[in-house]
PDB file of C-alpha atoms and ligand atoms in Angstrom:
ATOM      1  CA  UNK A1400     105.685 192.645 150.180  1.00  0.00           C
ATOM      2  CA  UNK A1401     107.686 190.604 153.065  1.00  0.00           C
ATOM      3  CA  UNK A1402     107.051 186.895 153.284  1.00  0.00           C
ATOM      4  CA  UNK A1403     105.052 185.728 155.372  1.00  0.00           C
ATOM      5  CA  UNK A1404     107.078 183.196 157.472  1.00  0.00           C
ATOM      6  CA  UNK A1405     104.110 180.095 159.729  1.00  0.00           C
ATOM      7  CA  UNK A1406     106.297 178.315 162.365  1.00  0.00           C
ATOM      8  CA  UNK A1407     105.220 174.711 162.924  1.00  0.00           C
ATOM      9  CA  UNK A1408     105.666 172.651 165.855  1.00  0.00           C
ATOM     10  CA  UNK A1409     106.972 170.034 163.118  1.00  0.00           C
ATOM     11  CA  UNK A1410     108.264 169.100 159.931  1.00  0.00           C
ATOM     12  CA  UNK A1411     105.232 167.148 159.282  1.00  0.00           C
ATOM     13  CA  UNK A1412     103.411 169.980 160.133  1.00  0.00           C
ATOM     14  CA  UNK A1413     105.140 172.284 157.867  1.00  0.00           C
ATOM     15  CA  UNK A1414     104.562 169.693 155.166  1.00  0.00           C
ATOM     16  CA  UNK A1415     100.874 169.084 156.160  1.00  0.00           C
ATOM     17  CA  UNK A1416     100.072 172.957 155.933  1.00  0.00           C
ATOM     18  CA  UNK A1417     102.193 173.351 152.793  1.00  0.00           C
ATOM     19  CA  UNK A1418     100.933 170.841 151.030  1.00  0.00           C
ATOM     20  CA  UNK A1419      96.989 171.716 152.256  1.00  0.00           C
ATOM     21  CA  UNK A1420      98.042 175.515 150.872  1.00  0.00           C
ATOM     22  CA  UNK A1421      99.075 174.000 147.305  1.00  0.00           C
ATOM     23  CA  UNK A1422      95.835 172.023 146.701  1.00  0.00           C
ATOM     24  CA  UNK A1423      93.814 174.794 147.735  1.00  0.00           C
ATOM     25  CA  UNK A1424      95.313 177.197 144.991  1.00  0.00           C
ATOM     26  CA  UNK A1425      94.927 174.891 142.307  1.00  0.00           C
ATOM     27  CA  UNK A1426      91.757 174.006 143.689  1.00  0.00           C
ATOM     28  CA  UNK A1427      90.700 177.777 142.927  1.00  0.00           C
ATOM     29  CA  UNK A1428      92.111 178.116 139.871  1.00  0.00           C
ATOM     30  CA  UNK A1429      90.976 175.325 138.331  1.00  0.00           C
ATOM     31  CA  UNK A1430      87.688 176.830 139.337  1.00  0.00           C
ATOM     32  CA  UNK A1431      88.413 179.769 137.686  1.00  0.00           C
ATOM     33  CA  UNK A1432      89.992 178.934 134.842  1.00  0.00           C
ATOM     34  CA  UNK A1433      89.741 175.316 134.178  1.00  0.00           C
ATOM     35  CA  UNK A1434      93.012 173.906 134.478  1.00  0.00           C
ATOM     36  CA  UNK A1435      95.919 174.860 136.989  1.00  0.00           C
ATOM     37  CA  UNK A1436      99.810 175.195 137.423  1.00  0.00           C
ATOM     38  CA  UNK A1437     101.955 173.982 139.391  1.00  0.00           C
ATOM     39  CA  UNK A1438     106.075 173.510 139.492  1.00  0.00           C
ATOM     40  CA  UNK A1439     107.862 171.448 142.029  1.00  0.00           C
ATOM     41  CA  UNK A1440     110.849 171.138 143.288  1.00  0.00           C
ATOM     42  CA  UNK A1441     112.799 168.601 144.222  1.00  0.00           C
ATOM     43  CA  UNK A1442     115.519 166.966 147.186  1.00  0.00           C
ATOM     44  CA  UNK A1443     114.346 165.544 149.795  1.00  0.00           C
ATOM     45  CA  UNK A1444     112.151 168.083 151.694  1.00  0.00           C
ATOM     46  CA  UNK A1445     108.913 168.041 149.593  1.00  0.00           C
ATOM     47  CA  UNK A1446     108.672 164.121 150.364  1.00  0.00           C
ATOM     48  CA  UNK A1447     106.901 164.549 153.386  1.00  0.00           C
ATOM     49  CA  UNK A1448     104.003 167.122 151.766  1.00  0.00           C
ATOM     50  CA  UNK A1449     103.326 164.856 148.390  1.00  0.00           C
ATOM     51  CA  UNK A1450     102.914 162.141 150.715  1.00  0.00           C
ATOM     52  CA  UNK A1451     100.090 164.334 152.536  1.00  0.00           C
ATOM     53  CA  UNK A1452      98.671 165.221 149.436  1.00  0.00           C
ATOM     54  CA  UNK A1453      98.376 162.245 148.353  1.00  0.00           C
ATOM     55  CA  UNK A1454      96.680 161.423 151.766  1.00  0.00           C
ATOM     56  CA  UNK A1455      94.004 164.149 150.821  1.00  0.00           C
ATOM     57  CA  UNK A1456      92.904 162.389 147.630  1.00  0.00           C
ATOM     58  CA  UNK A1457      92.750 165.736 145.698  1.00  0.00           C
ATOM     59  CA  UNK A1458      91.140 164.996 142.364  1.00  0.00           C
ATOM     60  CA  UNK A1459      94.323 166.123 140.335  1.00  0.00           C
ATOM     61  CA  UNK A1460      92.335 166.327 136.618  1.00  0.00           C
ATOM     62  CA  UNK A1461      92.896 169.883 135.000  1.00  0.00           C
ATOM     63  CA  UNK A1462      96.597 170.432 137.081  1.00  0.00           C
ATOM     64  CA  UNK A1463      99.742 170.586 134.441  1.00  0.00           C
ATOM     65  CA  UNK A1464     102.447 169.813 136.339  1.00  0.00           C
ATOM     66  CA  UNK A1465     106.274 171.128 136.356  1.00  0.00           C
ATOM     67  CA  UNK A1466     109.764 171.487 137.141  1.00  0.00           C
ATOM     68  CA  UNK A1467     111.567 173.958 139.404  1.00  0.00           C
ATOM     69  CA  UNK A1468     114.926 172.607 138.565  1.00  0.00           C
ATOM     70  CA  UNK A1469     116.550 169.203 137.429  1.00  0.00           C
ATOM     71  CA  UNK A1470     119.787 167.606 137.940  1.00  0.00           C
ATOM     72  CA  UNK A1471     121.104 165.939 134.794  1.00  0.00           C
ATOM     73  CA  UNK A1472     121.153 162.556 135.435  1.00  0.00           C
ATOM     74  CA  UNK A1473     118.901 159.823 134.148  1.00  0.00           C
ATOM     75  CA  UNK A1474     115.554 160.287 135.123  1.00  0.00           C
ATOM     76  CA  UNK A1475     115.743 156.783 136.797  1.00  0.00           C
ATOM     77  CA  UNK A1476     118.654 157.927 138.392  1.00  0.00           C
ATOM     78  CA  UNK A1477     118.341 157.840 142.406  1.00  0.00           C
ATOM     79  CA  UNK A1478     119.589 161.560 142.422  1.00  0.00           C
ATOM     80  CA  UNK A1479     116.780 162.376 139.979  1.00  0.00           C
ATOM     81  CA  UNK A1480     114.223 164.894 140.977  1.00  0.00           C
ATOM     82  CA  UNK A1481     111.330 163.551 138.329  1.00  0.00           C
ATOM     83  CA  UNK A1482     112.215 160.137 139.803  1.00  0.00           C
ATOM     84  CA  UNK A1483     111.828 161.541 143.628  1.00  0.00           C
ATOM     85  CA  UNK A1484     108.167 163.047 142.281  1.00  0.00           C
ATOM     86  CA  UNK A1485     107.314 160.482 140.379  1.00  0.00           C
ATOM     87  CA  UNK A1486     107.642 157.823 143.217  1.00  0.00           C
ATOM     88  CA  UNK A1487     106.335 159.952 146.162  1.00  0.00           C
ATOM     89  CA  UNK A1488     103.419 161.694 144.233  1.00  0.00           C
ATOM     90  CA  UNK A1489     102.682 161.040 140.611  1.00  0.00           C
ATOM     91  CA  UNK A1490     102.513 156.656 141.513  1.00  0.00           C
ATOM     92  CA  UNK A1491     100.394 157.318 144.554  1.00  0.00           C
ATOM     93  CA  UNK A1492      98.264 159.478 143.826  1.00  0.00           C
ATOM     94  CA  UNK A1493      97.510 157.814 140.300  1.00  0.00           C
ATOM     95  CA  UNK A1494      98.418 161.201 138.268  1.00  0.00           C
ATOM     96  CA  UNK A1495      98.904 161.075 134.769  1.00  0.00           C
ATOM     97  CA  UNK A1496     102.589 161.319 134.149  1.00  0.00           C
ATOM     98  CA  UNK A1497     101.689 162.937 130.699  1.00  0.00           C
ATOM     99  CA  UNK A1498     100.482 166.225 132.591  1.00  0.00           C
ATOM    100  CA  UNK A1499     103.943 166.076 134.026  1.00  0.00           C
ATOM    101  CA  UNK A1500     106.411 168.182 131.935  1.00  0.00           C
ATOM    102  CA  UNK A1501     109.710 167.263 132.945  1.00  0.00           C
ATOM    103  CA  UNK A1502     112.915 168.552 131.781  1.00  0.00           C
ATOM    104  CA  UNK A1503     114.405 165.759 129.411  1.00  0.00           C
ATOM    105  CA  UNK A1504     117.703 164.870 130.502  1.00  0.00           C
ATOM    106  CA  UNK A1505     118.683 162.308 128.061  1.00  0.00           C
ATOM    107  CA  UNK A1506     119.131 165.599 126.236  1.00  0.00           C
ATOM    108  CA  UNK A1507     122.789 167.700 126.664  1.00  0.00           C
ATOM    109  CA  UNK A1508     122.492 170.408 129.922  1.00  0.00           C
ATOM    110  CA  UNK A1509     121.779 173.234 127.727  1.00  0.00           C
ATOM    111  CA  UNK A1510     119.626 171.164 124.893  1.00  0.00           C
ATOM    112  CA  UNK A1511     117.686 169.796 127.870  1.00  0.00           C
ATOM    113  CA  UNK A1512     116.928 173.186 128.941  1.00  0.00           C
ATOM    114  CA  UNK A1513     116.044 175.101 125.794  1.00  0.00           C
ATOM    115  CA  UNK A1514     113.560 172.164 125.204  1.00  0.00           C
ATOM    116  CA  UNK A1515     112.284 172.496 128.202  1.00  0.00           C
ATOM    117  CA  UNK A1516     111.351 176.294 128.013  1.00  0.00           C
ATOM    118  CA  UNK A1517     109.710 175.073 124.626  1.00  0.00           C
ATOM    119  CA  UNK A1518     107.569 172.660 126.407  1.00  0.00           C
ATOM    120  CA  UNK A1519     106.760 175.520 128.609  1.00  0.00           C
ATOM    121  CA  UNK A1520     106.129 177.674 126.440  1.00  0.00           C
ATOM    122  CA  UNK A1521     103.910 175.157 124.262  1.00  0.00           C
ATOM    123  CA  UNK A1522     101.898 173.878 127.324  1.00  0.00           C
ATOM    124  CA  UNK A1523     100.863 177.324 128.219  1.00  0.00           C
ATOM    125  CA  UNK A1524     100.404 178.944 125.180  1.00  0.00           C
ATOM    126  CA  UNK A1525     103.121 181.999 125.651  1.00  0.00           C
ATOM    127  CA  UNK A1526     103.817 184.785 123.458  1.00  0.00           C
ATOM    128  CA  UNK A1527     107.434 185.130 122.337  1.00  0.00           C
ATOM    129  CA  UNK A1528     109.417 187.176 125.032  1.00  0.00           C
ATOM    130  CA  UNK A1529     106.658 185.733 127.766  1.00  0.00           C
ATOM    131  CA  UNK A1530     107.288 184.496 130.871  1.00  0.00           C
ATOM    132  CA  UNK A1531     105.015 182.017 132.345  1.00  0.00           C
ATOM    133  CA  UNK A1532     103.177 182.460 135.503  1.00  0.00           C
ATOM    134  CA  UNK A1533     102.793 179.463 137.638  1.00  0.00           C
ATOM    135  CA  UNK A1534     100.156 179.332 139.676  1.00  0.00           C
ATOM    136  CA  UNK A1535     101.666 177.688 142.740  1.00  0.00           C
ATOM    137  CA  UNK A1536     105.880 177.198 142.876  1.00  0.00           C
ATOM    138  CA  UNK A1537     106.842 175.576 145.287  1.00  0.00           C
ATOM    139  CA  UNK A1538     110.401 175.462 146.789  1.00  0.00           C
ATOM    140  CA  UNK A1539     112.902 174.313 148.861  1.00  0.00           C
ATOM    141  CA  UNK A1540     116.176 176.178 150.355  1.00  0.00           C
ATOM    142  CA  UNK A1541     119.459 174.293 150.756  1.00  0.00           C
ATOM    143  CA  UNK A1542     121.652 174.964 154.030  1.00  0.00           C
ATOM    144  CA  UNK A1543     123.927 177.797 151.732  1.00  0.00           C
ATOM    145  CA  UNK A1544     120.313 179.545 151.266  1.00  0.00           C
ATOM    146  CA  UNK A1545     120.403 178.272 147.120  1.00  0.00           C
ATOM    147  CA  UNK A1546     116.748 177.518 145.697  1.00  0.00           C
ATOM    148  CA  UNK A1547     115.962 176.190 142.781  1.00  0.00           C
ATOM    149  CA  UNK A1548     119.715 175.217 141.549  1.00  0.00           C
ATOM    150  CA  UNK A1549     120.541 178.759 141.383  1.00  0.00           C
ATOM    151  CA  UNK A1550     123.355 178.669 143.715  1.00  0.00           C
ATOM    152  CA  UNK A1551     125.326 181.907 145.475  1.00  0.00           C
ATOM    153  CA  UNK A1552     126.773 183.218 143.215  1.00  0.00           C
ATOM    154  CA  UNK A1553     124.858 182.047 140.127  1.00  0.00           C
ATOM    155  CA  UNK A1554     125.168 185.134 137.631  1.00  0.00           C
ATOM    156  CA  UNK A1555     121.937 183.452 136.361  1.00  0.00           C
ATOM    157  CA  UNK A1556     120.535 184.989 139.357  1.00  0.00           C
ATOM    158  CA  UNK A1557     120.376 188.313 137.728  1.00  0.00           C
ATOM    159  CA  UNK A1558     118.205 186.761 134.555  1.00  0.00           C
ATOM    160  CA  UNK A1559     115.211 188.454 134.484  1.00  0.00           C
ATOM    161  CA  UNK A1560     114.239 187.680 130.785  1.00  0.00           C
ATOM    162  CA  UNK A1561     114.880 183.643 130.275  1.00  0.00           C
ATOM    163  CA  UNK A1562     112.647 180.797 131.416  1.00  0.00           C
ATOM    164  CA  UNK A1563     115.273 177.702 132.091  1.00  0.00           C
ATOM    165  CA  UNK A1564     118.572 177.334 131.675  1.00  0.00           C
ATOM    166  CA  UNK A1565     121.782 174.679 132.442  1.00  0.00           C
ATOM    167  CA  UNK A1566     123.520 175.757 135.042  1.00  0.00           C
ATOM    168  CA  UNK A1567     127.341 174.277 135.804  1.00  0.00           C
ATOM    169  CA  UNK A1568     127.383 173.544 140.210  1.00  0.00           C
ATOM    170  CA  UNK A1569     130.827 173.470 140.727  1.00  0.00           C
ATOM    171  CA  UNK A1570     130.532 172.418 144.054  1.00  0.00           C
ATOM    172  CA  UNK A1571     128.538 169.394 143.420  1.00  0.00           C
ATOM    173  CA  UNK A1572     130.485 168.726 140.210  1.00  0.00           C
ATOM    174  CA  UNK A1573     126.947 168.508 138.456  1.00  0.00           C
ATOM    175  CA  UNK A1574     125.111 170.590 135.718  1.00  0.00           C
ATOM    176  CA  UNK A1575     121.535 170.950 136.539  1.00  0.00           C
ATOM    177  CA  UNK A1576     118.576 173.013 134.821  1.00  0.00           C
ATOM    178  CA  UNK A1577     116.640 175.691 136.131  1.00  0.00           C
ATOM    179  CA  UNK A1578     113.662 177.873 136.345  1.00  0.00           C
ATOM    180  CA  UNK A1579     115.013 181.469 136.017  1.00  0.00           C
ATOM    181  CA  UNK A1580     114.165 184.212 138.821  1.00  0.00           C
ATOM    182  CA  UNK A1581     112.010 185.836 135.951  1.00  0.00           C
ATOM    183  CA  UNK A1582     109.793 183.090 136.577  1.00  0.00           C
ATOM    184  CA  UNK A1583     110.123 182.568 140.181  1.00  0.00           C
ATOM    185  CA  UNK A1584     109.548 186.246 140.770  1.00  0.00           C
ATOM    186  CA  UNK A1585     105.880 185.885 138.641  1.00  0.00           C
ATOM    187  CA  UNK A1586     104.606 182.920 140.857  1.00  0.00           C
ATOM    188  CA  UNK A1587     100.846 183.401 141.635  1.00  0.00           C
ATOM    189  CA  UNK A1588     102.226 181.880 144.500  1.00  0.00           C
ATOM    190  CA  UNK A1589     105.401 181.011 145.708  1.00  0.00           C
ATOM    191  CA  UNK A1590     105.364 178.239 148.832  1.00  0.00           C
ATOM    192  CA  UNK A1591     108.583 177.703 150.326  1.00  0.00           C
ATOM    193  CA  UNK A1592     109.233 174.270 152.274  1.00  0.00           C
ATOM    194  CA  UNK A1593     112.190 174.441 154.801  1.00  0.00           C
ATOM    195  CA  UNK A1594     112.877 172.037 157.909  1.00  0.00           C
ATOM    196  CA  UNK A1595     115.852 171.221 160.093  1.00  0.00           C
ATOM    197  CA  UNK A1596     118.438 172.862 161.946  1.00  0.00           C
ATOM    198  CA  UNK A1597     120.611 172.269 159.015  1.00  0.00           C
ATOM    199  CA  UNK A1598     118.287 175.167 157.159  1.00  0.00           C
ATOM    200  CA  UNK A1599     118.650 177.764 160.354  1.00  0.00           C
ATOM    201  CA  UNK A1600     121.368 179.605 159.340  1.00  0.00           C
ATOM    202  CA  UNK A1601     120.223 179.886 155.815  1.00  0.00           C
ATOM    203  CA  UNK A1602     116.375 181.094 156.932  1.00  0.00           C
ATOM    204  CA  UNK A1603     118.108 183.799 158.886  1.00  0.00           C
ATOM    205  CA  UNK A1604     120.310 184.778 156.547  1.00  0.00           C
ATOM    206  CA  UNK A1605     117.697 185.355 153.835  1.00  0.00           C
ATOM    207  CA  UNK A1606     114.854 186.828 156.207  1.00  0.00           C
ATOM    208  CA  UNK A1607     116.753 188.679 158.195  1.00  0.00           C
ATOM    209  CA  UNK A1608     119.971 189.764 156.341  1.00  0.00           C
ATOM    210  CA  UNK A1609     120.614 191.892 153.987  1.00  0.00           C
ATOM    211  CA  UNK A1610     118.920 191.756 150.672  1.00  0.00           C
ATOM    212  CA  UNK A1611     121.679 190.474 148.468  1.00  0.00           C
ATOM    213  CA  UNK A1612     119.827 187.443 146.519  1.00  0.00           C
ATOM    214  CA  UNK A1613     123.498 186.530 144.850  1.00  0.00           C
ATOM    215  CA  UNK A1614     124.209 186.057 148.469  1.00  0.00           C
ATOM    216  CA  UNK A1615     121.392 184.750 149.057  1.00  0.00           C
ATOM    217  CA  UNK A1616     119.487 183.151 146.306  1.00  0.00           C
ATOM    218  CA  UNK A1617     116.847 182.222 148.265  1.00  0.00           C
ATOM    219  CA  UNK A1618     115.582 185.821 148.656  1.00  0.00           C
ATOM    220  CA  UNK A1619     114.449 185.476 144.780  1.00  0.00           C
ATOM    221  CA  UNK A1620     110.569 186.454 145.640  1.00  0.00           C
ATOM    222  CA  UNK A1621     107.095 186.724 144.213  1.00  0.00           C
ATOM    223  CA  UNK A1622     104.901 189.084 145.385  1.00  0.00           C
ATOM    224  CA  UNK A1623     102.736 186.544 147.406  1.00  0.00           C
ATOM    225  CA  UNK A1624     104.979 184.525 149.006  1.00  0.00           C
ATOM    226  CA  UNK A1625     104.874 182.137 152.060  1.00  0.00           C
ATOM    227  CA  UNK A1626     107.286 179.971 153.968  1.00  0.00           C
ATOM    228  CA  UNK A1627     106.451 176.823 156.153  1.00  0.00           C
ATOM    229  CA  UNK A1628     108.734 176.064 158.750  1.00  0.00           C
ATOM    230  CA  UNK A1629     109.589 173.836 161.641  1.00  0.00           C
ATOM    231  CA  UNK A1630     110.726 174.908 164.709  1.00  0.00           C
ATOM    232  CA  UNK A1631     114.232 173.507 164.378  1.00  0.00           C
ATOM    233  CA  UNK A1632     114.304 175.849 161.442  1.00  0.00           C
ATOM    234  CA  UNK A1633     113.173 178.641 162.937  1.00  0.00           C
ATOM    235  CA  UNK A1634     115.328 178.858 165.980  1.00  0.00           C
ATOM    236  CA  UNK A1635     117.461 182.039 165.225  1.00  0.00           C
ATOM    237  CA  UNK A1636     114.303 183.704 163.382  1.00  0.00           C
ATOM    238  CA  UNK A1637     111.799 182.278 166.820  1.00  0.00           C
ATOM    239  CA  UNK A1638     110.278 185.906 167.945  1.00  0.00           C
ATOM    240  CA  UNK A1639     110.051 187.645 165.039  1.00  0.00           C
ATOM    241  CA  UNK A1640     108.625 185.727 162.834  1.00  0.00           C
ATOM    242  CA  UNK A1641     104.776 187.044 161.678  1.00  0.00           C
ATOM    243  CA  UNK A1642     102.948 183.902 162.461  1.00  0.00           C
ATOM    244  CA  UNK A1643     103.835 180.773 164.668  1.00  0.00           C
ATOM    245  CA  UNK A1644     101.073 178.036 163.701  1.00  0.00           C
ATOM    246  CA  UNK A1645     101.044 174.564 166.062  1.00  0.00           C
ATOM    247  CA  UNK A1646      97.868 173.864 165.002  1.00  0.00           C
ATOM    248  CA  UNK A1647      97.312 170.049 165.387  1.00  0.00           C
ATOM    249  CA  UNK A1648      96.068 168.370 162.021  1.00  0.00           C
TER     250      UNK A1648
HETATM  251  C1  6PG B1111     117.315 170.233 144.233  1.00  0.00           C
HETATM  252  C2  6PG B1111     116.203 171.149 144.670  1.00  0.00           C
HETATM  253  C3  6PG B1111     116.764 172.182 145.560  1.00  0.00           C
HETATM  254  C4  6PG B1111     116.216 171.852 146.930  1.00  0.00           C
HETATM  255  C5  6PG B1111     117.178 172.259 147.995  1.00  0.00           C
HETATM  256  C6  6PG B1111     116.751 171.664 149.338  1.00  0.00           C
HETATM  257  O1  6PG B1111     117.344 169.822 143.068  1.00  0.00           O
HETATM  258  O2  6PG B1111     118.122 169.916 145.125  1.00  0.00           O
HETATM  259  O3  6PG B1111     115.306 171.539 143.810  1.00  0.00           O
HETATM  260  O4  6PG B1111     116.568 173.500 145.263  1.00  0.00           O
HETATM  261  O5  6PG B1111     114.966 172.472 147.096  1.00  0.00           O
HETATM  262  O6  6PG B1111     118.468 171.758 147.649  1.00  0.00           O
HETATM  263  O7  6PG B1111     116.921 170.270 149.257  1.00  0.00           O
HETATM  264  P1  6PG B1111     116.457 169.319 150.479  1.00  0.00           P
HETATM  265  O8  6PG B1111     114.973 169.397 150.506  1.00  0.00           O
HETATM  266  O9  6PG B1111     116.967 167.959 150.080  1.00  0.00           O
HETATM  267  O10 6PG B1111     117.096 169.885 151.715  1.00  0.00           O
END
């Protein structure tokens, strides 16, 4: 099924909704099954919506928490995605930071990332040769359409069977880790956070172009999948988008 694509006046309003979305699927399936799951990525973008969540004072107990991706530096590094988290959401809103499975970077790239699959794999009690299904993963898009840190390009992107790997970025002369599109593709849900004018060329390019996700990596899709925009954004998709939303918070 197409994504659904909700236009917001703002980038705080993307983030509000986005955000409101998230806690509202865990919310459910804590409720139905008694805990919840939930993978984050990182940058700078999801800033604004942990703050918000934290705002809503969501009672977090029950949530395991995850990574989308990782770049290998120290986790107190200030490019460090656990660090980003950490500050904006796990402080704030007074999580405990042992629900948080991050991917261990102390470790080598590809040691980091086999343990982390482990950890996965541990946490939610997988078969061998299972792929985990998150309940909510949420995501960003950089301005050359990547997501996660699968990159254009990436043959990772055609790795349907793995759950992380390291993956070499040449142009940011940095190995990383990654969720695989195996798992991305099984979200429960998949929320994807884009705002800015740098992003507009990138959100047309993956809704609107042709399906090539090596092109494109950001067309890697679950079956229930939603994007929250801002207008700036938006403006070469404005029109044809399925839903504009300016509802004030
Ligand atoms: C990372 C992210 C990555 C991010 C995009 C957008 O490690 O950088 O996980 O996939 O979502 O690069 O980043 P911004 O939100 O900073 O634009």
């Amino acid at each position: 099924m197409d994504p659904k694509v909700l236009i917001f006046e703002t980038a705080q309003a993307a983030a509000d909704a986005c955000g409101d979305r998230t806690l509202e699927i865990l919310d459910q399936a804590r409720k139905e099954r008694g805990v919840a799951t939930l993978a984050l990525s990182g940058g700078n973008t999801p800033r604004l919506m942990f703050a918000s969540m934290v705002k809503r004072g969501f009672a977090w107990s029950g949530v395991e928490f995850f990574q989308v991706d990782e770049r290998c530096v120290p986790a107190d590094d200030p490019q460090s995605n656990f660090r980003m988290i950490r500050e904006s959401l796990l402080l704030p809103a007074g999580i405990d930071e042992s629900r948080f499975h991050r991917v261990r970077t102390e470790l080598p790239p590809a040691e980091a990332a086999a343990a982390y699959g482990d950890e996965i794999r541990q946490v939610i009690n997988l078969h061998p040769g299972e792929l985990p299904v998150f309940d909510v993963v949420q995501r960003g898009m950089g301005p050359d359409a990547h997501t996660a840190s699968l990159f254009p390009g990436e043959p990772l992107i055609a790795d349907r069977t793995g759950i992380a790997a390291s993956v070499w970025v040449e142009k940011l002369r940095q190995h990383r880790v990654t969720l695989l599109p195996g798992v991305l593709e099984r979200a429960g849900f998949t929320l994807c956070l884009a705002t800015g004018t740098d992003k507009a060329e990138a959100l047309h390019a993956v809704l609107r172009g042709p399906i090539d996700p090596m092109r494109a990596p950001s067309q890697i899709a679950s079956p229930d999948m939603t994007w929250y925009v801002d207008k700036s954004a938006a403006v070469l998709i404005q029109g044809s988008a399925t839903s504009i939303r300016n509802t004030p918070r």
